[in-house]
CSV table of C-alpha atoms in Angstrom, one decimal:
chain,number,residue,atom,x,y,z
S,3,SER,CA,-39.7,27.9,-34.9
S,4,PRO,CA,-36.9,30.3,-35.8
S,5,LYS,CA,-33.4,29.2,-35.1
S,6,SER,CA,-31.9,30.4,-31.8
S,7,PRO,CA,-29.5,33.3,-32.4
S,8,SER,CA,-25.9,32.3,-32.2
S,9,LEU,CA,-22.6,34.2,-32.3
S,10,LEU,CA,-21.8,31.9,-35.2
S,11,ASP,CA,-24.4,33.8,-37.2
S,12,HIS,CA,-22.1,36.9,-37.0
S,13,TRP,CA,-19.0,35.1,-38.3
S,14,PRO,CA,-17.3,37.3,-40.9
S,15,PRO,CA,-18.4,36.5,-44.5
S,16,THR,CA,-14.8,36.3,-45.5
S,17,PRO,CA,-13.0,34.4,-42.7
S,18,SER,CA,-10.0,33.7,-44.9
S,19,THR,CA,-9.0,37.3,-44.3
S,20,LEU,CA,-8.3,36.5,-40.7
S,21,SER,CA,-4.9,35.1,-39.6
S,22,PRO,CA,-5.1,31.6,-38.3
S,23,PRO,CA,-4.3,32.6,-34.6
S,24,LYS,CA,-7.1,35.2,-34.6
S,25,GLU,CA,-9.5,32.8,-36.2
S,26,ILE,CA,-8.8,30.1,-33.6
S,27,ALA,CA,-9.2,32.6,-30.8
S,28,TYR,CA,-12.5,33.8,-32.2
S,29,ARG,CA,-13.8,30.3,-32.7
S,30,SER,CA,-12.9,29.4,-29.0
S,31,VAL,CA,-15.0,32.3,-27.8
S,32,VAL,CA,-17.8,31.3,-30.2
S,33,ILE,CA,-17.7,27.7,-28.9
S,34,HIS,CA,-18.3,28.7,-25.3
S,35,PHE,CA,-21.2,31.1,-26.1
S,36,ASP,CA,-22.9,28.8,-28.5
S,37,LEU,CA,-22.5,25.5,-26.5
S,38,GLY,CA,-25.7,26.1,-24.5
S,39,THR,CA,-27.8,26.0,-27.7
S,40,HIS,CA,-25.9,22.9,-28.9
S,41,LEU,CA,-26.4,21.0,-25.7
S,42,GLN,CA,-30.0,21.9,-25.5
S,43,GLN,CA,-30.3,20.2,-28.9
S,44,ILE,CA,-28.3,17.2,-27.6
S,45,PHE,CA,-30.6,16.6,-24.6
S,46,THR,CA,-33.9,17.2,-26.5
S,47,PRO,CA,-35.3,14.1,-28.2
S,48,PRO,CA,-34.9,13.1,-31.0
S,49,PRO,CA,-31.1,13.3,-30.4
S,50,LEU,CA,-29.1,15.7,-32.6
S,51,ALA,CA,-27.6,13.8,-35.6
S,52,ILE,CA,-24.4,15.7,-35.4
S,53,SER,CA,-22.6,13.6,-38.0
S,54,SER,CA,-25.3,14.2,-40.5
S,55,GLN,CA,-24.7,18.0,-40.5
S,56,PRO,CA,-22.8,19.5,-43.4
S,57,PRO,CA,-19.2,20.1,-42.5
S,58,ASN,CA,-19.5,23.9,-42.6
S,59,MET,CA,-17.6,26.3,-40.3
S,60,ALA,CA,-20.6,27.0,-38.1
S,61,SER,CA,-21.5,23.4,-37.3
S,62,SER,CA,-17.9,22.3,-36.7
S,63,ALA,CA,-17.4,25.2,-34.3
S,64,SER,CA,-20.5,24.5,-32.3
S,65,ASN,CA,-19.7,20.8,-32.1
S,66,VAL,CA,-16.3,21.4,-30.4
S,67,VAL,CA,-15.9,21.2,-26.6
S,68,GLY,CA,-12.9,21.4,-24.4
S,69,VAL,CA,-11.3,23.5,-27.1
S,70,HIS,CA,-10.2,20.6,-29.3
S,71,TYR,CA,-12.7,17.7,-28.9
S,72,ARG,CA,-15.3,17.4,-31.7
S,73,VAL,CA,-18.6,15.8,-30.6
S,74,GLY,CA,-19.8,13.0,-32.9
S,75,LYS,CA,-22.7,10.6,-32.7
S,76,LYS,CA,-24.5,9.5,-29.5
S,77,ILE,CA,-23.4,6.1,-28.3
S,78,GLY,CA,-25.1,5.8,-24.9
S,79,GLU,CA,-27.1,7.5,-22.2
S,80,GLY,CA,-28.2,7.0,-18.6
S,81,SER,CA,-29.6,8.8,-15.6
S,82,PHE,CA,-26.5,11.0,-15.4
S,83,GLY,CA,-26.7,12.3,-19.0
S,84,VAL,CA,-25.4,11.3,-22.4
S,85,ILE,CA,-22.3,9.8,-23.9
S,86,PHE,CA,-21.0,10.8,-27.4
S,87,GLU,CA,-18.3,9.5,-29.6
S,88,GLY,CA,-15.8,12.3,-30.2
S,89,THR,CA,-12.5,13.1,-31.9
S,90,ASN,CA,-9.4,14.8,-30.5
S,91,LEU,CA,-8.7,17.4,-33.3
S,92,LEU,CA,-5.0,17.5,-32.4
S,93,ASN,CA,-4.2,13.9,-33.2
S,94,ASN,CA,-7.4,12.5,-34.7
S,95,GLN,CA,-7.8,10.0,-31.8
S,96,GLN,CA,-11.3,8.8,-31.1
S,97,VAL,CA,-12.6,9.4,-27.5
S,98,ALA,CA,-15.8,9.1,-25.5
S,99,ILE,CA,-17.3,12.4,-24.2
S,100,LYS,CA,-19.7,12.2,-21.3
S,101,PHE,CA,-22.2,15.1,-20.7
S,102,GLU,CA,-23.8,15.8,-17.4
S,103,PRO,CA,-26.1,18.7,-16.4
S,104,ARG,CA,-24.3,20.8,-13.8
S,105,LYS,CA,-27.6,21.2,-11.9
S,106,SER,CA,-27.9,17.4,-11.5
S,107,ASP,CA,-29.1,16.2,-8.0
S,108,ALA,CA,-26.0,14.2,-7.6
S,109,PRO,CA,-23.3,15.3,-10.1
S,110,GLN,CA,-20.7,12.6,-10.5
S,111,LEU,CA,-18.3,13.4,-13.4
S,112,ARG,CA,-15.9,15.5,-11.3
S,113,ASP,CA,-15.5,12.7,-8.7
S,114,GLU,CA,-15.3,10.1,-11.5
S,115,TYR,CA,-12.4,12.2,-13.0
S,116,ARG,CA,-10.6,12.2,-9.7
S,117,THR,CA,-11.0,8.5,-9.4
S,118,TYR,CA,-9.6,7.9,-12.9
S,119,LYS,CA,-6.6,10.0,-11.9
S,120,ILE,CA,-6.0,7.9,-8.8
S,121,LEU,CA,-6.0,4.7,-11.0
S,122,VAL,CA,-4.2,6.0,-14.0
S,123,GLY,CA,-1.5,3.8,-15.5
S,124,TYR,CA,-2.8,0.4,-14.4
S,125,PRO,CA,-3.9,-2.2,-16.9
S,126,GLY,CA,-7.6,-2.1,-17.7
S,127,ILE,CA,-8.1,1.5,-16.5
S,128,PRO,CA,-9.2,3.9,-19.3
S,129,ASN,CA,-7.1,7.0,-19.9
S,130,VAL,CA,-8.8,10.2,-18.9
S,131,TYR,CA,-8.0,13.3,-21.0
S,132,TYR,CA,-10.2,16.2,-19.9
S,133,PHE,CA,-12.8,17.4,-17.4
S,134,GLY,CA,-14.4,20.8,-17.5
S,135,GLN,CA,-17.6,22.9,-17.6
S,136,GLU,CA,-19.1,23.9,-20.9
S,137,GLY,CA,-22.1,26.1,-20.5
S,138,LEU,CA,-24.6,24.4,-18.2
S,139,HIS,CA,-22.9,21.0,-18.4
S,140,ASN,CA,-19.9,19.1,-17.1
S,141,ILE,CA,-18.0,17.0,-19.6
S,142,LEU,CA,-15.5,14.2,-19.2
S,143,VAL,CA,-13.3,12.9,-22.0
S,144,ILE,CA,-12.0,9.3,-21.7
S,145,ASP,CA,-10.8,6.5,-24.0
S,146,LEU,CA,-13.3,5.2,-26.5
S,147,LEU,CA,-13.5,1.4,-25.9
S,148,GLY,CA,-15.4,-1.6,-27.2
S,149,PRO,CA,-18.6,-3.5,-26.1
S,150,SER,CA,-19.3,-4.5,-22.5
S,151,LEU,CA,-19.3,-8.0,-21.2
S,152,GLU,CA,-23.1,-7.8,-21.1
S,153,ASP,CA,-23.1,-7.0,-24.8
S,154,LEU,CA,-20.8,-9.9,-25.5
S,155,PHE,CA,-22.8,-12.2,-23.4
S,156,ASP,CA,-25.9,-11.4,-25.5
S,157,HIS,CA,-23.8,-11.9,-28.7
S,158,CYS,CA,-22.8,-15.4,-27.5
S,159,GLY,CA,-26.4,-16.5,-26.8
S,160,ARG,CA,-26.3,-15.6,-23.1
S,161,ARG,CA,-24.0,-18.4,-22.1
S,162,PHE,CA,-20.2,-18.4,-21.8
S,163,THR,CA,-18.0,-21.5,-21.8
S,164,ILE,CA,-16.0,-22.4,-18.7
S,165,LYS,CA,-12.9,-21.4,-20.5
S,166,THR,CA,-14.1,-17.9,-21.3
S,167,VAL,CA,-15.6,-17.4,-17.8
S,168,VAL,CA,-12.2,-18.4,-16.2
S,169,MET,CA,-10.2,-16.0,-18.4
S,170,VAL,CA,-12.8,-13.2,-17.8
S,171,ALA,CA,-12.9,-13.9,-14.1
S,172,LYS,CA,-9.1,-13.6,-13.7
S,173,GLN,CA,-9.1,-10.3,-15.5
S,174,MET,CA,-12.1,-8.9,-13.6
S,175,LEU,CA,-10.5,-10.0,-10.3
S,176,SER,CA,-7.3,-8.2,-11.1
S,177,ARG,CA,-9.2,-5.0,-12.0
S,178,VAL,CA,-10.9,-5.1,-8.7
S,179,GLN,CA,-7.7,-5.9,-6.9
S,180,THR,CA,-6.2,-2.8,-8.5
S,181,ILE,CA,-9.1,-0.7,-7.2
S,182,HIS,CA,-8.7,-2.1,-3.7
S,183,GLU,CA,-5.0,-1.5,-3.6
S,184,ARG,CA,-5.6,2.1,-4.3
S,185,ASN,CA,-7.8,2.3,-1.2
S,186,LEU,CA,-11.1,2.2,-3.0
S,187,ILE,CA,-14.1,-0.2,-3.2
S,188,TYR,CA,-16.1,-0.2,-6.4
S,189,ARG,CA,-19.6,-1.0,-5.1
S,190,ASP,CA,-21.4,-1.5,-8.4
S,191,ILE,CA,-20.0,-4.8,-9.9
S,192,LYS,CA,-22.0,-5.8,-13.0
S,193,PRO,CA,-21.2,-7.0,-16.5
S,194,ASP,CA,-22.2,-3.6,-18.0
S,195,ASN,CA,-19.3,-1.8,-16.3
S,196,PHE,CA,-16.6,-4.1,-17.7
S,197,ILE,CA,-15.8,-3.5,-21.3
S,198,ILE,CA,-13.2,-4.8,-23.8
S,199,GLY,CA,-10.9,-2.7,-25.9
S,200,ARG,CA,-11.6,-1.6,-29.5
S,201,PRO,CA,-11.1,-4.2,-32.2
S,202,GLY,CA,-7.8,-3.9,-34.0
S,203,THR,CA,-5.9,-2.6,-31.0
S,204,LYS,CA,-3.5,-4.3,-28.7
S,205,ALA,CA,-6.0,-4.0,-26.0
S,206,ALA,CA,-8.8,-5.6,-28.0
S,207,ASN,CA,-9.5,-8.3,-25.4
S,208,VAL,CA,-8.2,-6.5,-22.3
S,209,ILE,CA,-11.1,-6.0,-19.9
S,210,HIS,CA,-11.4,-2.5,-18.7
S,211,VAL,CA,-13.5,-1.2,-15.8
S,212,ILE,CA,-15.5,2.0,-16.2
S,213,ASP,CA,-18.1,4.1,-14.4
S,214,PHE,CA,-16.7,4.9,-10.9
S,215,GLY,CA,-19.8,6.8,-9.8
S,216,MET,CA,-20.2,4.6,-6.7
S,217,ALA,CA,-16.6,4.2,-5.8
S,218,LYS,CA,-15.7,5.0,-2.1
S,219,GLN,CA,-12.6,5.0,0.0
S,220,TYR,CA,-12.6,2.2,2.5
S,221,ARG,CA,-9.4,3.2,4.2
S,222,ASP,CA,-7.2,6.3,4.7
S,223,PRO,CA,-4.6,6.4,2.0
S,224,LYS,CA,-1.9,7.4,4.4
S,225,THR,CA,-2.7,5.6,7.7
S,226,LYS,CA,-4.5,2.7,6.1
S,227,GLN,CA,-7.1,2.9,8.8
S,228,HIS,CA,-10.2,1.1,7.7
S,229,ILE,CA,-13.7,2.7,7.8
S,230,PRO,CA,-15.8,1.5,10.8
S,231,TYR,CA,-18.4,-1.2,10.5
S,232,ARG,CA,-22.0,0.2,10.3
S,233,GLU,CA,-25.5,-1.0,9.7
S,234,ARG,CA,-28.7,0.3,8.4
S,235,LYS,CA,-27.1,1.6,5.3
S,236,SER,CA,-29.1,2.2,2.1
S,237,LEU,CA,-28.5,-0.1,-0.8
S,238,SER,CA,-25.6,0.7,-3.1
S,239,GLY,CA,-25.1,-1.2,-6.3
S,240,THR,CA,-27.1,-3.5,-8.6
S,241,ALA,CA,-29.5,-5.8,-6.8
S,242,ARG,CA,-28.9,-8.7,-9.1
S,243,TYR,CA,-25.2,-9.0,-8.2
S,244,MET,CA,-24.7,-7.3,-4.8
S,245,SER,CA,-23.6,-9.2,-1.8
S,246,ILE,CA,-25.9,-10.5,0.9
S,247,ASN,CA,-24.4,-8.2,3.5
S,248,THR,CA,-25.3,-5.2,1.2
S,249,HIS,CA,-28.9,-6.4,1.2
S,250,LEU,CA,-28.8,-6.5,5.0
S,251,GLY,CA,-27.8,-2.8,5.1
S,252,ARG,CA,-24.3,-3.4,6.2
S,253,GLU,CA,-21.4,-1.2,5.3
S,254,GLN,CA,-19.5,-2.5,2.3
S,255,SER,CA,-15.9,-3.4,2.1
S,256,ARG,CA,-13.6,-5.4,-0.1
S,257,ARG,CA,-15.4,-8.7,0.5
S,258,ASP,CA,-18.6,-7.3,-1.0
S,259,ASP,CA,-17.0,-6.4,-4.3
S,260,LEU,CA,-15.6,-10.0,-4.5
S,261,GLU,CA,-18.9,-11.6,-3.6
S,262,ALA,CA,-20.6,-9.6,-6.3
S,263,LEU,CA,-18.0,-10.8,-8.8
S,264,GLY,CA,-18.8,-14.4,-7.8
S,265,HIS,CA,-22.5,-13.7,-8.7
S,266,VAL,CA,-21.4,-12.4,-12.1
S,267,PHE,CA,-19.3,-15.5,-12.7
S,268,MET,CA,-22.3,-17.7,-12.0
S,269,TYR,CA,-24.5,-15.5,-14.2
S,270,PHE,CA,-22.1,-16.1,-17.1
S,271,LEU,CA,-22.0,-19.9,-16.5
S,272,ARG,CA,-25.7,-20.5,-15.8
S,273,GLY,CA,-27.1,-17.9,-18.2
S,274,GLY,CA,-29.0,-16.4,-15.3
S,275,LEU,CA,-29.4,-16.3,-11.5
S,276,PRO,CA,-32.1,-17.9,-9.3
S,277,TRP,CA,-33.2,-14.5,-8.0
S,278,GLN,CA,-33.9,-13.0,-11.4
S,279,GLY,CA,-37.5,-12.3,-12.5
S,280,LEU,CA,-38.9,-11.9,-9.0
S,281,LYS,CA,-42.1,-9.8,-9.0
S,282,ALA,CA,-43.1,-7.3,-6.3
S,283,ALA,CA,-45.3,-4.2,-6.0
S,284,THR,CA,-42.5,-1.8,-5.3
S,285,ASN,CA,-38.7,-1.7,-5.9
S,286,LYS,CA,-38.1,-1.9,-2.2
S,287,GLN,CA,-40.1,-5.1,-1.9
S,288,LYS,CA,-38.4,-6.5,-5.0
S,289,TYR,CA,-34.9,-5.9,-3.5
S,290,GLU,CA,-36.0,-7.6,-0.3
S,291,LYS,CA,-37.2,-10.6,-2.2
S,292,ILE,CA,-33.9,-10.8,-4.1
S,293,GLY,CA,-32.0,-10.6,-0.8
S,294,GLU,CA,-34.0,-13.3,0.8
S,295,LYS,CA,-33.6,-15.6,-2.2
S,296,LYS,CA,-29.9,-15.1,-2.1
S,297,GLN,CA,-29.8,-16.1,1.5
S,298,THR,CA,-31.9,-19.2,1.0
S,299,THR,CA,-29.9,-20.4,-2.1
S,300,ALA,CA,-27.1,-22.6,-0.9
S,301,ILE,CA,-23.7,-22.1,-2.7
S,302,LYS,CA,-23.7,-25.8,-3.6
S,303,ASP,CA,-27.0,-25.5,-5.3
S,304,LEU,CA,-26.0,-22.2,-7.1
S,305,CYS,CA,-22.8,-23.8,-8.4
S,306,GLU,CA,-24.1,-27.3,-9.1
S,307,GLY,CA,-22.9,-28.8,-12.4
S,308,PHE,CA,-19.9,-26.4,-12.6
S,309,PRO,CA,-16.3,-26.7,-11.5
S,310,GLU,CA,-16.1,-26.9,-7.7
S,311,GLU,CA,-13.6,-24.0,-7.7
S,312,PHE,CA,-16.5,-21.6,-8.3
S,313,SER,CA,-18.1,-22.9,-5.1
S,314,LYS,CA,-14.9,-22.6,-3.2
S,315,TYR,CA,-14.6,-19.0,-4.5
S,316,LEU,CA,-18.0,-18.0,-3.2
S,317,THR,CA,-17.5,-19.8,0.1
S,318,TYR,CA,-14.2,-18.0,0.7
S,319,VAL,CA,-15.4,-14.5,-0.1
S,320,ARG,CA,-18.6,-14.9,1.9
S,321,ASN,CA,-16.6,-15.9,5.0
S,322,LEU,CA,-14.3,-12.9,4.8
S,323,GLY,CA,-14.5,-10.5,7.7
S,324,PHE,CA,-15.3,-6.9,7.3
S,325,GLU,CA,-11.7,-5.7,7.3
S,326,ASP,CA,-10.0,-8.8,6.0
S,327,THR,CA,-7.5,-8.5,3.1
S,328,PRO,CA,-8.6,-11.0,0.5
S,329,ASP,CA,-6.0,-13.4,-0.9
S,330,TYR,CA,-6.4,-12.5,-4.6
S,331,ASP,CA,-3.6,-14.8,-5.7
S,332,TYR,CA,-5.4,-17.8,-4.1
S,333,LEU,CA,-8.6,-16.9,-5.9
S,334,ARG,CA,-6.9,-16.5,-9.3
S,335,GLU,CA,-5.2,-19.9,-8.8
S,336,LEU,CA,-8.5,-21.4,-8.1
S,337,PHE,CA,-9.6,-20.4,-11.6
S,338,THR,CA,-6.4,-21.6,-13.1
S,339,GLN,CA,-7.0,-25.0,-11.5
S,340,ALA,CA,-10.6,-25.1,-12.8
S,341,LEU,CA,-9.2,-24.5,-16.3
S,342,LYS,CA,-6.7,-27.3,-16.0
S,343,ASN,CA,-9.3,-29.7,-14.6
S,344,ALA,CA,-11.5,-28.9,-17.6
S,345,GLY,CA,-8.6,-29.8,-20.0
S,346,GLU,CA,-8.4,-26.3,-21.4
S,347,VAL,CA,-5.5,-23.9,-21.8
S,348,GLU,CA,-5.5,-20.1,-21.2
S,349,ASP,CA,-4.8,-19.0,-24.8
S,350,GLY,CA,-6.7,-15.8,-24.9
S,351,GLU,CA,-9.4,-17.2,-27.3
S,352,TYR,CA,-12.7,-16.0,-25.9
S,353,ASP,CA,-16.1,-17.2,-27.1
S,354,TRP,CA,-16.9,-13.9,-28.9
S,355,MET,CA,-13.7,-14.3,-30.9
S,356,LYS,CA,-14.7,-17.8,-32.1
S,357,ILE,CA,-18.1,-16.6,-33.2
S,358,ASN,CA,-16.4,-13.8,-35.1
S,359,LYS,CA,-14.2,-16.3,-37.0
S,360,ASP,CA,-17.0,-18.8,-37.6
S,361,SER,CA,-19.8,-16.4,-38.8
S,362,GLY,CA,-18.1,-13.2,-39.7
S,363,LYS,CA,-20.8,-11.4,-37.7
S,364,GLY,CA,-18.7,-10.5,-34.6
S,365,TRP,CA,-17.9,-7.2,-33.0
S,366,ASP,CA,-14.7,-6.6,-35.1
S,367,SER,CA,-16.6,-7.2,-38.4
S,368,LYS,CA,-19.4,-4.6,-38.0
S,369,GLY,CA,-17.6,-2.0,-40.0
S,370,HIS,CA,-16.9,0.4,-37.1
S,371,ASN,CA,-14.4,3.0,-38.1
S,372,TYR,CA,-12.1,2.5,-35.2
S,373,HIS,CA,-8.8,4.3,-35.1
S,374,HIS,CA,-5.9,3.1,-33.0
S,375,ASN,CA,-4.1,5.7,-30.9
S,376,PRO,CA,-0.6,5.8,-32.2
S,377,ASN,CA,0.6,7.4,-29.0
S,378,ALA,CA,-0.8,4.6,-26.8
S,379,ARG,CA,1.6,2.5,-24.7
S,380,PRO,CA,2.1,-1.1,-25.7
S,381,GLY,CA,-0.6,-3.5,-24.4
S,382,PRO,CA,0.0,-5.3,-21.2
S,383,SER,CA,1.2,-8.9,-21.2
S,384,GLN,CA,-1.0,-11.8,-19.9
S,385,MET,CA,1.0,-11.8,-16.7
S,386,GLU,CA,0.5,-8.1,-16.1
S,387,LEU,CA,-3.2,-8.4,-16.8
S,388,HIS,CA,-3.6,-11.0,-14.1
S,389,SER,CA,-1.2,-9.5,-11.6
S,390,GLY,CA,-2.8,-6.1,-11.8
S,391,HIS,CA,0.6,-4.4,-11.9
S,392,ARG,CA,2.3,-3.1,-15.1
S,393,GLY,CA,5.9,-4.2,-15.4
S,394,ASN,CA,6.0,-6.2,-12.1
S,395,THR,CA,4.8,-9.7,-12.7
S,396,ASN,CA,6.2,-11.0,-9.4
S,397,SER,CA,4.7,-8.4,-7.1
S,398,GLN,CA,1.7,-10.5,-6.3
S,399,GLN,CA,3.4,-13.9,-6.3
S,400,ALA,CA,4.9,-13.8,-2.9
S,401,GLN,CA,2.8,-16.6,-1.4
S,402,ASN,CA,3.5,-20.2,-2.5
S,403,LEU,CA,0.1,-21.7,-3.5
S,404,THR,CA,0.3,-25.4,-3.0
S,405,VAL,CA,-1.8,-28.0,-4.8
S,406,GLY,CA,-3.1,-29.3,-1.5
S,407,ARG,CA,-4.4,-25.8,-0.6
S,408,LEU,CA,-6.2,-25.5,-3.9
S,409,ASN,CA,-7.7,-28.9,-3.6
S,410,ALA,CA,-8.8,-28.5,0.0
S,411,ALA,CA,-12.5,-29.4,0.7
S,412,GLN,CA,-12.9,-26.0,2.4
S,413,PRO,CA,-11.0,-22.9,1.4
S,414,PRO,CA,-8.5,-21.6,3.9
S,415,PRO,CA,-9.1,-18.5,5.9
S,416,PRO,CA,-7.9,-15.2,4.4
S,417,SER,CA,-4.2,-14.4,4.6
S,418,PRO,CA,-3.3,-12.2,6.4
S,419,ILE,CA,-6.3,-12.5,8.6
S,420,LYS,CA,-8.1,-10.3,11.1
S,421,GLN,CA,-10.7,-12.3,12.8
S,422,MET,CA,-13.7,-10.2,13.7
S,423,GLY,CA,-15.0,-12.3,16.6
S,424,LYS,CA,-18.6,-11.5,15.7
S,425,GLN,CA,-20.6,-14.4,14.3
S,426,ARG,CA,-23.3,-12.1,13.1
S,427,ASP,CA,-20.9,-10.5,10.7
S,428,ARG,CA,-20.1,-13.7,8.9
S,429,PRO,CA,-22.2,-15.7,6.5
S,430,SER,CA,-22.6,-19.4,7.0
S,431,ALA,CA,-20.6,-21.8,4.9
S,432,GLN,CA,-23.7,-23.2,3.4
S,433,GLY,CA,-24.1,-20.0,1.4
S,434,GLY,CA,-26.5,-17.9,3.4
S,435,LEU,CA,-26.3,-15.6,6.4
S,436,SER,CA,-27.5,-16.9,9.7
S,437,ALA,CA,-31.1,-15.8,10.0
S,438,GLN,CA,-31.0,-12.9,12.4
S,439,ARG,CA,-33.7,-10.7,11.0
S,440,GLY,CA,-36.7,-9.1,12.5
S,441,PRO,CA,-40.3,-10.2,11.7
S,442,GLY,CA,-40.5,-7.7,8.9
S,443,GLY,CA,-37.9,-9.5,6.8
S,444,LEU,CA,-34.9,-7.5,5.6
S,445,ARG,CA,-34.1,-4.3,7.4
S,446,ASP,CA,-36.0,-1.2,6.2
S,447,MET,CA,-34.0,0.3,3.4
S,448,SER,CA,-34.6,3.4,1.3
S,449,THR,CA,-34.9,2.7,-2.4
S,450,PRO,CA,-31.4,2.8,-3.9
S,451,ALA,CA,-30.4,5.5,-6.3
S,452,GLY,CA,-29.2,4.6,-9.7
S,453,SER,CA,-25.5,3.7,-9.9
S,454,THR,CA,-24.7,6.7,-12.0
S,455,GLN,CA,-26.2,9.0,-9.4
S,456,ALA,CA,-24.0,8.1,-6.4
S,457,GLN,CA,-21.0,10.3,-5.5
S,458,PHE,CA,-17.4,9.4,-4.6
S,459,GLN,CA,-17.1,9.6,-0.9
S,460,ASN,CA,-13.6,10.6,0.3
S,461,SER,CA,-11.9,9.7,3.6
S,462,ALA,CA,-12.7,13.0,5.2
S,463,GLN,CA,-16.3,12.0,5.3
S,464,ASN,CA,-16.0,8.3,6.1
S,465,LEU,CA,-12.9,7.8,8.2
S,466,PRO,CA,-12.9,8.5,12.0
S,467,GLN,CA,-10.6,11.3,13.1
S,468,GLN,CA,-7.7,10.2,15.2
S,469,LYS,CA,-8.6,12.4,18.2
S,470,MET,CA,-12.2,11.2,18.3
S,471,THR,CA,-13.3,8.5,20.7
S,472,PRO,CA,-14.4,5.4,18.7
S,473,GLN,CA,-18.0,4.4,19.0
S,474,GLY,CA,-18.8,1.4,21.0
S,475,GLY,CA,-21.6,-1.1,20.4
S,476,ILE,CA,-22.4,-4.6,19.2
S,477,GLY,CA,-21.4,-5.6,15.8
S,478,GLN,CA,-18.8,-2.9,15.0
S,479,PRO,CA,-15.6,-4.9,14.2
S,480,GLY,CA,-12.4,-3.2,13.3
S,481,GLN,CA,-12.7,-0.3,15.7
S,482,LEU,CA,-9.9,0.9,18.0
S,483,ASN,CA,-9.6,-1.1,21.3
S,484,ALA,CA,-8.6,1.8,23.5
S,485,GLN,CA,-10.1,5.2,24.2
S,486,ALA,CA,-8.2,8.0,22.5
S,487,VAL,CA,-7.5,10.2,25.6
S,488,GLN,CA,-5.8,13.5,24.9
S,489,GLN,CA,-2.8,14.1,27.3
S,490,PRO,CA,-2.2,17.6,28.7
S,491,SER,CA,0.7,19.4,27.4
S,492,GLY,CA,3.6,20.7,29.5
S,493,PHE,CA,2.3,24.2,29.4
S,494,GLN,CA,-1.1,23.1,30.6
S,495,LYS,CA,0.6,21.2,33.5
S,496,PHE,CA,2.5,24.4,34.4
S,497,ILE,CA,-0.6,26.6,34.4
S,498,LYS,CA,-2.5,24.0,36.5
S,499,SER,CA,0.3,24.0,39.1
S,500,ILE,CA,0.2,27.8,39.4
S,501,CYS,CA,-3.6,27.9,39.7
S,502,CYS,CA,-4.3,24.8,41.7
S,503,GLY,CA,-1.1,24.1,43.5
């Protein structure tokens, strides 16, 4: 078929006669008019091999978005759209460019951009450079990073050593703590969403968290008022790792992120989880089977053969109340204790680095043309990585963690603690929730949407207004204890005295 007409076809035959400012202005106009045709090619299989095109003026202009980001080869795709490698033409820095159709059923890139801006500056949070509309698509430009933990898990034969799991766990826990301290819950914990930095950079083995499509505020940033407890919620997250309470349709909070992390840790240690591979006729039935298997699998059985600290971790997080603030320092110290008991030291040598050295077939020897950003800040120290705060290594060390506390048979209650008083809201210490389900199994739930389809939900939608009367009912911990009665003003009292005596 004939090539679609483009303004680039009308580019003057002798562009050298134009002054540089006029040429740049003209190309900027051309870029915006021509982008629709370019993106149509991007989203039409087979994907456009941009890097294989000759570097003529027309192709270079049509491959530029956001004024100065050149689109390179495709590096990933999902239900939201496509991710491309890109280059910042101003400083030659490599970036990742995410494309999303503007007419998507649940557009996420704008909300993801806002979330990155909330978290900017913390260790393990990618820098975000640009969000905008180009033709019929939204685009988001962020740091280009390395492989995911799922990729590295495959690379290491689908099994990590205790040493690597402990070091990974402490970093992942700190990333989630950062998110929680910024009033957000993540709600889609999985190895695919945690990625390391690019080889050859100071952040090569810093674990970053990406894809905030399901992030949600769990408390008001100003008042710190927690969202109310609710039930009959649809599933949010990845069924393999999500918490038991999420399967039961209960509103998620910080405890659910931490429980999902615990499932990821055991996945790394065991090479798989007992509820993988279950068959069912529909996705809904499959998710129900997974939830039931999680409830009937005791923590001691799940963690058998591995350091007891992992069992203590899961017991602790499954016993957190809906509004409880987790003791992140205690959980990190559990993993430090596990490493000491195994006779290992935390030296930053991960399993994938050892494979790289022994075989020369690792991630940093694949010939990728990575470019370090010369303007990037120095990489965070080990203490900063594990504390979750740049430049303040003592901010999370306020509580003295005694050896006796770490070695206790049962982990202590959360500190500070808010007891909920509702037994139905707490899982049993044996690793499953008390069976309080109807005859139909798990509660009826709609089929969950893909993680990249969910939207960021802000406090205006999820937090009760101060002048509203809190809802009553069973199983709603964390609500106000008194009715919010509006008192009449002095003017209203005056009018009432005139009218009614």
